[in-house]
mmCIF file of C-alpha atoms in Angstrom:
data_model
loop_
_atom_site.group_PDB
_atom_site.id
_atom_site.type_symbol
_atom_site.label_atom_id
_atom_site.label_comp_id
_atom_site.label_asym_id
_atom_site.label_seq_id
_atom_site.Cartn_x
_atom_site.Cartn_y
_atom_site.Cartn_z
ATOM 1 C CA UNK A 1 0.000 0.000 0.000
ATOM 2 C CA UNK A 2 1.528 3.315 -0.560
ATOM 3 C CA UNK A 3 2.405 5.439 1.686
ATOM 4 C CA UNK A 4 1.433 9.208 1.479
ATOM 5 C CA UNK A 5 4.218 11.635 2.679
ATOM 6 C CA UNK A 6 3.946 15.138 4.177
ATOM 7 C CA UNK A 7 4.044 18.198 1.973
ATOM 8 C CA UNK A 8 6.176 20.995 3.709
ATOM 9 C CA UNK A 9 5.829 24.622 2.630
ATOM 10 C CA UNK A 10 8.977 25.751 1.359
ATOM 11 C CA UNK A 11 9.592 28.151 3.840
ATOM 12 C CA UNK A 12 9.398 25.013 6.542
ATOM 13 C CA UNK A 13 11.444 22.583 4.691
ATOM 14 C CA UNK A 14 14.491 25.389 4.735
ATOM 15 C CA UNK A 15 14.428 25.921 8.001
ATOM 16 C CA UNK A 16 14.270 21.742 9.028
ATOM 17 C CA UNK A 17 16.844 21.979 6.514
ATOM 18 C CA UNK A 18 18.863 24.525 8.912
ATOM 19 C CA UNK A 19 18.362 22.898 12.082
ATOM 20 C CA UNK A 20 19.497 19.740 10.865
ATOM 21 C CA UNK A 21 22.605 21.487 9.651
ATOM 22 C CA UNK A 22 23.221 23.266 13.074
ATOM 23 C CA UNK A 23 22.977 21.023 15.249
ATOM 24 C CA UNK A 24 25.940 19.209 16.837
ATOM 25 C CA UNK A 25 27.247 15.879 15.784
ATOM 26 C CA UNK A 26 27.080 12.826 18.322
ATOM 27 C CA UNK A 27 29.628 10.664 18.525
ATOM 28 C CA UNK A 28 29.844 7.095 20.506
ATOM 29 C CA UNK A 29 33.432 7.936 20.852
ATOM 30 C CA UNK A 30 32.958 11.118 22.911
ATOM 31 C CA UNK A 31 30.752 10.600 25.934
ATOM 32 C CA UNK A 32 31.328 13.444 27.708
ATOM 33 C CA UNK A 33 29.426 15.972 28.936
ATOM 34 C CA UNK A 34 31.053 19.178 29.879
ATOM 35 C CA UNK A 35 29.813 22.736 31.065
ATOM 36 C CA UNK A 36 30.015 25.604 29.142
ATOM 37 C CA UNK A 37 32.505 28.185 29.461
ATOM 38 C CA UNK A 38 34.715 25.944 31.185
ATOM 39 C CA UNK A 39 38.261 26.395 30.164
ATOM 40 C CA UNK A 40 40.138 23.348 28.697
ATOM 41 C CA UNK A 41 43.604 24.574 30.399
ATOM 42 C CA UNK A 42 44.647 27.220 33.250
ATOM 43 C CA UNK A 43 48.416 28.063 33.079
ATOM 44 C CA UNK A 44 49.721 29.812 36.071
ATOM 45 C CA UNK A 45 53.318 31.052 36.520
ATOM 46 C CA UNK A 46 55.414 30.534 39.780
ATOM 47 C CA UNK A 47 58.106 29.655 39.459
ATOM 48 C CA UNK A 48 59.387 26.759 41.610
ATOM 49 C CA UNK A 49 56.600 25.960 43.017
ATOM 50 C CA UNK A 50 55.837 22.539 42.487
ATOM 51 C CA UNK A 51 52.319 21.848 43.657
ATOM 52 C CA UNK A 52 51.162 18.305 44.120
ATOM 53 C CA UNK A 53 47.604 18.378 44.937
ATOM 54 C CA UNK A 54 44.613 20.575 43.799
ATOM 55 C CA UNK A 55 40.943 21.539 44.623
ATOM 56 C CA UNK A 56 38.088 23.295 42.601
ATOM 57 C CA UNK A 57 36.069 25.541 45.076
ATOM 58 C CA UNK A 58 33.025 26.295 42.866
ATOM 59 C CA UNK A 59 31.586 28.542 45.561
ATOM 60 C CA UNK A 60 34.379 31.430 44.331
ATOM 61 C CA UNK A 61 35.529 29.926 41.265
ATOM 62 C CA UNK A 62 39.195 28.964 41.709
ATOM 63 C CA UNK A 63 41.444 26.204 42.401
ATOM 64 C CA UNK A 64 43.307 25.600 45.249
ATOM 65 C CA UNK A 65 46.776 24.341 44.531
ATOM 66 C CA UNK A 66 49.667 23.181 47.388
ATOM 67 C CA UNK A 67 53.436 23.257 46.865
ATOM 68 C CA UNK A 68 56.365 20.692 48.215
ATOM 69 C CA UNK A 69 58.398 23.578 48.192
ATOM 70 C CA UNK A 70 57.086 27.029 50.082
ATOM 71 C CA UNK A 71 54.519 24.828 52.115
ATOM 72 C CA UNK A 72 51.849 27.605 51.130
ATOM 73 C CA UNK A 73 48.617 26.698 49.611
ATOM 74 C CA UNK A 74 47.190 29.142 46.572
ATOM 75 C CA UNK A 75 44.659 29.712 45.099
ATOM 76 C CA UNK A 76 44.135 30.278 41.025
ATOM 77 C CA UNK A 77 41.953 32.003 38.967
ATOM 78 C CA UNK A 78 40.848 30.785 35.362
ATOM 79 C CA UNK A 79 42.868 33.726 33.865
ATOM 80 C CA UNK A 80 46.202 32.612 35.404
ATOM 81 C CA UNK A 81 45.900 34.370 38.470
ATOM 82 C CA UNK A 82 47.937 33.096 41.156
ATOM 83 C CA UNK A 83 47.278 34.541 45.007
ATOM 84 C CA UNK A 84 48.494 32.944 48.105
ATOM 85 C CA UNK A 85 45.362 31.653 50.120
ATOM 86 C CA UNK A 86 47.161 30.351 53.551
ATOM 87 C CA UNK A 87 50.384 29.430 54.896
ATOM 88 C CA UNK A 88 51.701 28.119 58.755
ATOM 89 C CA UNK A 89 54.753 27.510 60.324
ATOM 90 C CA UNK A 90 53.454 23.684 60.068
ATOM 91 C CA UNK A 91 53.006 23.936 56.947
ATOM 92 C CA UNK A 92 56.390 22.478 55.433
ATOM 93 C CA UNK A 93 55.300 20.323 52.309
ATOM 94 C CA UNK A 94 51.760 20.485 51.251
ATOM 95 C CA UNK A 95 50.491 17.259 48.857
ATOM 96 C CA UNK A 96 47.141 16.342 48.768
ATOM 97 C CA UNK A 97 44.240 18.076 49.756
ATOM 98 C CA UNK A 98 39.910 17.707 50.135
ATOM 99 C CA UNK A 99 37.691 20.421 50.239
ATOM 100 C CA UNK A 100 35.391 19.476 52.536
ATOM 101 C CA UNK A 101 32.235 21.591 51.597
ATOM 102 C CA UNK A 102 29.661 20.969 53.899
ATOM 103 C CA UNK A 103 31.660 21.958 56.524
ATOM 104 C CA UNK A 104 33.271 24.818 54.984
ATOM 105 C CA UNK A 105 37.132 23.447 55.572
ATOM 106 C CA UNK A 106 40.041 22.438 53.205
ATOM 107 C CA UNK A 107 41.701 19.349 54.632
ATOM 108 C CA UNK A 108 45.302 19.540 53.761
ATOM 109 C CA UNK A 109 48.107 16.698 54.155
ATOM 110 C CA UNK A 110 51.446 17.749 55.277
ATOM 111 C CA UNK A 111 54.765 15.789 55.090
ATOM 112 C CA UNK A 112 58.336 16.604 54.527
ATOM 113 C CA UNK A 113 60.197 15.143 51.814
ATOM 114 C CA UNK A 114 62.860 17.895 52.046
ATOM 115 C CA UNK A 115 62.199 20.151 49.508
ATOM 116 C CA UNK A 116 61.266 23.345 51.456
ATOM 117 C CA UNK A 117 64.498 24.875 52.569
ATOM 118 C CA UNK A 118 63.097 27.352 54.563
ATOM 119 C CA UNK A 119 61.366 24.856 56.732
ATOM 120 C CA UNK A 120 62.883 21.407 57.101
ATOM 121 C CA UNK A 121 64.463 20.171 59.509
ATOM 122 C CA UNK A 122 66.218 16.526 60.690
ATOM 123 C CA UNK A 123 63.620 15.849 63.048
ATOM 124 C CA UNK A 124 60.901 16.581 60.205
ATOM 125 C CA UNK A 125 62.838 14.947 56.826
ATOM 126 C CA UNK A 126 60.704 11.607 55.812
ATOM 127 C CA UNK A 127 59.548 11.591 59.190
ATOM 128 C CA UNK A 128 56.610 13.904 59.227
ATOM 129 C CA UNK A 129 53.152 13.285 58.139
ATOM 130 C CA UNK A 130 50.084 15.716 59.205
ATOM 131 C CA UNK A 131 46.765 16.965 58.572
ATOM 132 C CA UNK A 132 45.956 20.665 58.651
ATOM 133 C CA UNK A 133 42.202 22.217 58.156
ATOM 134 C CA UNK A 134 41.904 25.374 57.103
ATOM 135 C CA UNK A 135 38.548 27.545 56.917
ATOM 136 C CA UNK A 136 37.239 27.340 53.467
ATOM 137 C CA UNK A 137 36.651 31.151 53.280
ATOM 138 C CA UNK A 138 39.230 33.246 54.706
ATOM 139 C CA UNK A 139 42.526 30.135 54.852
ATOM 140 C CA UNK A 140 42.239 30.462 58.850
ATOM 141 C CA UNK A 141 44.283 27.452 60.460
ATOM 142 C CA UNK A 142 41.279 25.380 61.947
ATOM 143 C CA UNK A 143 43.217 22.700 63.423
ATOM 144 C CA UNK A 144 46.579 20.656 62.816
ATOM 145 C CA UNK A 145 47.237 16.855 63.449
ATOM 146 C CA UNK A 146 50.553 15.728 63.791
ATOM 147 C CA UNK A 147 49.762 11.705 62.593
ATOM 148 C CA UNK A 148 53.254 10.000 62.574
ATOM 149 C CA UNK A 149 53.420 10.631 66.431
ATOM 150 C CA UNK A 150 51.080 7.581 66.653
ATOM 151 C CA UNK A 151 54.222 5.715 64.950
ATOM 152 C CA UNK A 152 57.056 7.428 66.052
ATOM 153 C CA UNK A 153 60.222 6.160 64.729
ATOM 154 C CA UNK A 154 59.300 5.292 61.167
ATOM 155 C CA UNK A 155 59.036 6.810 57.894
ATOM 156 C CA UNK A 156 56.567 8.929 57.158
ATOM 157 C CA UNK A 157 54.659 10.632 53.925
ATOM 158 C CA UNK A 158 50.853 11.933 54.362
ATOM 159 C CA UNK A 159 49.876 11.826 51.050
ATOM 160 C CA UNK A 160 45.957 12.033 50.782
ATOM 161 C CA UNK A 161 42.863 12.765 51.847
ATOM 162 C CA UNK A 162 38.959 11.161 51.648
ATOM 163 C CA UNK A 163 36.283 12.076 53.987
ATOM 164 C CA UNK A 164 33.015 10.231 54.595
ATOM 165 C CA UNK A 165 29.366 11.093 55.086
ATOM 166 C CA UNK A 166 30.496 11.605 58.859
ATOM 167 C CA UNK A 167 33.420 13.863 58.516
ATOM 168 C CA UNK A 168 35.996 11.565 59.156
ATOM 169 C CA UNK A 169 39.245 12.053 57.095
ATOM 170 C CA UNK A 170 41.116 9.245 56.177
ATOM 171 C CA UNK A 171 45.018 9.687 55.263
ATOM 172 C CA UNK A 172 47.774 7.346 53.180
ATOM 173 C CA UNK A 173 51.016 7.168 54.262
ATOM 174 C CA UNK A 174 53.257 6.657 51.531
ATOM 175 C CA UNK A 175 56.146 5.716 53.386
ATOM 176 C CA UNK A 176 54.542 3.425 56.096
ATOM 177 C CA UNK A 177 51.750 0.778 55.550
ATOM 178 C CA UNK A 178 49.104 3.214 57.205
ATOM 179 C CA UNK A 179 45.746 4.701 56.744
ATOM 180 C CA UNK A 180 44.999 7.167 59.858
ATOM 181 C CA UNK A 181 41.205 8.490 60.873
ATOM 182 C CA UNK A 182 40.897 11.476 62.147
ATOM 183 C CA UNK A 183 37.504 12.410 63.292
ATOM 184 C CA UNK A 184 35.483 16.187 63.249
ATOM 185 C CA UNK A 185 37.319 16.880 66.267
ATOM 186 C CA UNK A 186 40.631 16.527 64.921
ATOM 187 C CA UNK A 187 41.169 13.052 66.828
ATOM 188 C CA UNK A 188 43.620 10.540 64.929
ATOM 189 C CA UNK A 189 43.712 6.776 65.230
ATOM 190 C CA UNK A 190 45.173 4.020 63.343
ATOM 191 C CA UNK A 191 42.400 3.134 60.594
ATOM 192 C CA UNK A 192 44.598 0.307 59.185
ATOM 193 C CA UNK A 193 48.033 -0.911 59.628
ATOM 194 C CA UNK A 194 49.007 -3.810 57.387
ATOM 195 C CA UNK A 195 52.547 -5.376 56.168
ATOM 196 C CA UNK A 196 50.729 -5.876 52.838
ATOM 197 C CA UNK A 197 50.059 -2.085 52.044
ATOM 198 C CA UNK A 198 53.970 -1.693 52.641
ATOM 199 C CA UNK A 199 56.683 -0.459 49.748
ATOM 200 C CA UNK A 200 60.263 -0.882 49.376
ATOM 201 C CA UNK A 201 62.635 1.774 51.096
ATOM 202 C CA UNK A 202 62.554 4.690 48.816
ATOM 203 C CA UNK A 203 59.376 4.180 46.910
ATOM 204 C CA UNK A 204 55.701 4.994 47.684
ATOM 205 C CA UNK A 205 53.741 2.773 48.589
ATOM 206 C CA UNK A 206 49.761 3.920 49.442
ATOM 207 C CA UNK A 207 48.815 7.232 47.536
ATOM 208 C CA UNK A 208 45.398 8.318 46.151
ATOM 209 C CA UNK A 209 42.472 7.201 48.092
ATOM 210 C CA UNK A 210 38.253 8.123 47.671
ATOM 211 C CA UNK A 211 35.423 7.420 50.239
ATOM 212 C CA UNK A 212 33.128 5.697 47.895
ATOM 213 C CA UNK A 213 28.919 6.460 49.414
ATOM 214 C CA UNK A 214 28.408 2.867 49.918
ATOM 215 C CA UNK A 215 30.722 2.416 52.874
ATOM 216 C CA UNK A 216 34.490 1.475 51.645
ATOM 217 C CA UNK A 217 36.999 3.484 50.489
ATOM 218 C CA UNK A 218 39.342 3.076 46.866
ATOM 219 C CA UNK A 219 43.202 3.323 47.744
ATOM 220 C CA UNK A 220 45.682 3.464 45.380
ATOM 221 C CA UNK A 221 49.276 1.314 46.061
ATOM 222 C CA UNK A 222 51.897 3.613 43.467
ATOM 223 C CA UNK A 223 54.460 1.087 43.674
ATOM 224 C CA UNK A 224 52.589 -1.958 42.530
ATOM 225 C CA UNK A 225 50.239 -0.089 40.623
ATOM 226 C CA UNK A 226 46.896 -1.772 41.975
ATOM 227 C CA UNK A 227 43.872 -0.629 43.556
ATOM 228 C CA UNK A 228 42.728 -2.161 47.278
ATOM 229 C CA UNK A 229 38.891 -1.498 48.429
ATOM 230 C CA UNK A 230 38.537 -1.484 52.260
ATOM 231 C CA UNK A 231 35.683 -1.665 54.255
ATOM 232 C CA UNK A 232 34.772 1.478 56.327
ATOM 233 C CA UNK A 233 33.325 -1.304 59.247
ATOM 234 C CA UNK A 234 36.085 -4.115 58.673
ATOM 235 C CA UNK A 235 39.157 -2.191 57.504
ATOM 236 C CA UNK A 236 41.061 -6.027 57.439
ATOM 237 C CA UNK A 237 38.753 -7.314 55.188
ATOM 238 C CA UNK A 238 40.387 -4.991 52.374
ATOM 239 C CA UNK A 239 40.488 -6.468 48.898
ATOM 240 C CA UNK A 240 42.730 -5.623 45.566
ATOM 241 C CA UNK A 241 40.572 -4.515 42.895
ATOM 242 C CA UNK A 242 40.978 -7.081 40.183
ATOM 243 C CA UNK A 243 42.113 -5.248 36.920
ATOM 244 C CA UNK A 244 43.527 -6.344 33.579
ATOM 245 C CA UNK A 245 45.218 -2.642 33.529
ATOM 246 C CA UNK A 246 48.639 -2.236 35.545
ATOM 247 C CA UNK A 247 48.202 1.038 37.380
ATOM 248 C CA UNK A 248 52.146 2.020 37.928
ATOM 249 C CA UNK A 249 52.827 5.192 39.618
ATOM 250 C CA UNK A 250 48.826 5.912 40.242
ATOM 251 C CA UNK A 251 48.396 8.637 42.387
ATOM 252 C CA UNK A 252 45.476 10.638 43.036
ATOM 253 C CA UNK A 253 41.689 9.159 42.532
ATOM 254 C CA UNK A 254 38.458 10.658 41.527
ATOM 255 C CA UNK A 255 35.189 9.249 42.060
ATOM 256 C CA UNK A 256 33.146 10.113 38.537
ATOM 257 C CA UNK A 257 29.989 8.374 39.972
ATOM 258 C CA UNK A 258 29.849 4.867 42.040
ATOM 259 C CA UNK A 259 30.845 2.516 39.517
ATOM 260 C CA UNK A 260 33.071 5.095 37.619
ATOM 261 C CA UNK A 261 36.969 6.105 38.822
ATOM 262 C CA UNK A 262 39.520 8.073 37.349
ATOM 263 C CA UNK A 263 43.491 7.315 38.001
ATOM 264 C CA UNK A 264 46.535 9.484 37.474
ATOM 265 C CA UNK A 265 49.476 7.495 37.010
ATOM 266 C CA UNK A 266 52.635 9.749 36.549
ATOM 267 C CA UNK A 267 54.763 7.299 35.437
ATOM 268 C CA UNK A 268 53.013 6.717 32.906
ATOM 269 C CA UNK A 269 51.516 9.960 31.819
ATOM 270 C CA UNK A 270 47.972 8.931 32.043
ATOM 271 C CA UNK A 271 44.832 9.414 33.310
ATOM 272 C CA UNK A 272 42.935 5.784 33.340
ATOM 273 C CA UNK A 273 39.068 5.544 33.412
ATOM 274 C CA UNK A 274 38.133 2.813 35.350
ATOM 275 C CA UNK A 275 34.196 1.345 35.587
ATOM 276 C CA UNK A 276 33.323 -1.943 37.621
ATOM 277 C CA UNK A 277 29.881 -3.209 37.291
ATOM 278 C CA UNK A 278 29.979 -5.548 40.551
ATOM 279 C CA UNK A 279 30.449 -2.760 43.439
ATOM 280 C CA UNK A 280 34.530 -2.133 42.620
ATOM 281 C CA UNK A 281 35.534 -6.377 43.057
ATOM 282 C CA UNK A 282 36.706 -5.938 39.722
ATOM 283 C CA UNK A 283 37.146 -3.318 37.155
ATOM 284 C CA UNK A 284 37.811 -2.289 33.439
ATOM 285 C CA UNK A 285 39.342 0.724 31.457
ATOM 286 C CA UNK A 286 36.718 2.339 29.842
ATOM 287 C CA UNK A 287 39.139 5.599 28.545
ATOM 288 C CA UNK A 288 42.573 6.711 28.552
ATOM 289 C CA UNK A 289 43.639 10.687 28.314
ATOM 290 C CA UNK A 290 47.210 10.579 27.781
ATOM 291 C CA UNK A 291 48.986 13.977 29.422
ATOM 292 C CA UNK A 292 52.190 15.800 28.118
ATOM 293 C CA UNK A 293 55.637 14.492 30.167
ATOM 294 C CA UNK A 294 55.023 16.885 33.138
ATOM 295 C CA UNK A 295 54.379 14.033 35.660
ATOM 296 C CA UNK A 296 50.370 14.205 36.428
ATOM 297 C CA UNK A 297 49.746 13.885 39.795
ATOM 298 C CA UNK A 298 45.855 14.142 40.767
ATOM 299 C CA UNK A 299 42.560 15.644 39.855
ATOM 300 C CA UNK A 300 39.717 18.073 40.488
ATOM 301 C CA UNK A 301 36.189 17.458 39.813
ATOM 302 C CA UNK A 302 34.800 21.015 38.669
ATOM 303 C CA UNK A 303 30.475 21.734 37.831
ATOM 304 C CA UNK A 304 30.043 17.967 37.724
ATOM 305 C CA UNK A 305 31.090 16.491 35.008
ATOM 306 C CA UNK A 306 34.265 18.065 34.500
ATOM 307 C CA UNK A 307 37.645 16.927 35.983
ATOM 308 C CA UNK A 308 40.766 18.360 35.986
ATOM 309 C CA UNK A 309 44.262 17.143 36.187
ATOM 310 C CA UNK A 310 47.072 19.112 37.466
ATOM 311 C CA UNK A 311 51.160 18.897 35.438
ATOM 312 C CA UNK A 312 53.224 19.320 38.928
ATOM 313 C CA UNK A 313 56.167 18.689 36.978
ATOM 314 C CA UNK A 314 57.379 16.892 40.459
ATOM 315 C CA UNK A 315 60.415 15.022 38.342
ATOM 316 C CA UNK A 316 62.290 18.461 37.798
ATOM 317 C CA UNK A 317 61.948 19.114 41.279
ATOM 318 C CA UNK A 318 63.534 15.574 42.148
ATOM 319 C CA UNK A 319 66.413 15.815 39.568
ATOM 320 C CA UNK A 320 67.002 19.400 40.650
ATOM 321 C CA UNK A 321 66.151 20.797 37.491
ATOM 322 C CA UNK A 322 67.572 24.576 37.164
ATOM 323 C CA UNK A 323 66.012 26.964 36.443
ATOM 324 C CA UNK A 324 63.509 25.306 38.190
ATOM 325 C CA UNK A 325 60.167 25.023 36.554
ATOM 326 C CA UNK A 326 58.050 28.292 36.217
ATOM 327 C CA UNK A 327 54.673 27.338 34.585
ATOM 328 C CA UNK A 328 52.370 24.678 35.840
ATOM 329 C CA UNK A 329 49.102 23.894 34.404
ATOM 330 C CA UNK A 330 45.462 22.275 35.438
ATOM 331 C CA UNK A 331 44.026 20.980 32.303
ATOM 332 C CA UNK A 332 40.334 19.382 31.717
ATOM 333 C CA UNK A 333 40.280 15.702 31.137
ATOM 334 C CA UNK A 334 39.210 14.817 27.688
ATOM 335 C CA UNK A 335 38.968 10.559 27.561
#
């Protein structure tokens, strides 16, 4: 039977014509969806500086950035703009850092790897590891921690930082086999200790870590380049995340949605999308963004859907590159 088709004034069938033409292609090989306006790089210049960790505060539109050299954490604008936001006399190396918006703070882990001239010391050099909170709104110290006292003796590295529903933070150690708790009220215990989670002399060992909303948090081990899950209840029940994909040198972690993680891994100049589809037992690479050589160390999530990654350019720093580095840049993850 035929079939009778519509008759479109000409007038109409120009403009469907139009609107077909203008709007935007789909692709299966780009599932992203980003904000508008969003800038796909911020370059800031200061020189030296050598931050390790950053944070998008979308209440006043800027990253916060920390530095293994000055101690200081800054703040950045989209056009470049580089301002100091707070610094402390505790404040020797800053790494990684959680912005902690319910509660207004910036959580802030503090070690000493020996970089900061100004501020080092033998009693502080690969032994230190610390948590400072600063107010989210004017960088007032809120509270510091000083963690390796509850292991005095050994090596120390606070690397990073998760919080959970409660307001507990929850720190690596890079150079011990540790996770520390510290609770609203600044009080630190021993979350989990285990020979396992250890790395050789010299290398780090526990890194990036994420509180995931069903009750375990994601770790990342940099030296074997795996992923453990551990139970918030049962912390020695922890697990390795079964993956096909070798991880080495993953650092920091971003939780995209529950069954969705991004991984930095600066030795390999990557940034690794990972999805599990049986609550993180096992999990896949769904994407790879591949970064210039300016060792990647972690990410911000920024209006949702958008993460960033920051170039710390931390290997010039440890070969003693001079001039030192001046320009360091936080660029939007395209997988």
């Amino acid at each position: 039977m035929p079939v009778s088709l519509p008759v479109f004034p000409v007038r109409t069938l120009a403009a469907l014509l139009l609107t077909a033409l203008l709007a935007p292609a789909c692709s299966d090989d780009d599932d992203e969806t980003t904000s508008p306006g969003v800038p796909d790089a911020v370059a800031f210049t200061q020189a030296g500086l050598y931050p390790e960790g950053v944070q998008y505060d979308a209440t006043d539109n800027r990253f916060f950035v920390s530095s293994q050299t000055r101690g200081a954490i800054g703040q950045v604008k989209d056009d470049g703009t580089y301002t100091q936001f707070a610094d402390d006399a505790v404040l020797i190396s800053t790494i990684g850092m959680r912005l902690d918006e319910g509660r207004n703070r910036l959580l802030v882990a503090v070690s000493d790897p020996g970089y900061n001239t100004a501020r080092t010391s033998t009693a502080t050099q690969r032994k230190l590891a610390g948590l400072a909170s600063f107010n989210r709104a004017n960088g007032q110290r809120l509270s510091y921690t000083d963690l390796g006292a509850l292991r005095p003796g050994q090596n120390h590295f606070a690397n990073d930082i998760a919080v959970d529903a409660q307001g507990n933070a929850y720190v690596t150690d890079s150079f011990s086999p540790i996770i520390y708790k510290v609770d609203v009220q600044g009080v630190a215990t021993i979350f989990l200790e285990n020979a396992q989670l250890a790395a050789p002399a010299g290398a780090f060992g526990l890194n990036g870590i994420v509180y995931h909303p069903d009750g375990y948090l994601l770790v990342a081990k940099s030296n074997e380049g795996v992923l453990f899950k551990v139970p918030l209840t049962n912390p020695t029940a922890f697990t390795k995340v079964a993956s096909a994909q070798n991880l080495m040198g993953a650092d920091g972690l971003l939780l995209q949605d529950n069954n969705t993680l991004q991984v930095v891994t600066n030795a390999q100049a990557k940034v690794y999308r990972l999805t599990s589809a049986d609550a993180w037992a096992t999990a896949t690479v769904s994407g790879t963004f591949s970064t210039p050589p300016q060792y990647p160390t972690t990410l911000a999530r920024r209006e949702g859907a958008d993460s960033y990654v920051l170039y710390s350019n931390l290997n010039a720093l440890q070969a003693s590159q001079n001039p030192p580095v001046s320009v360091f840049t936080i660029a939007r993850v395209k997988f």
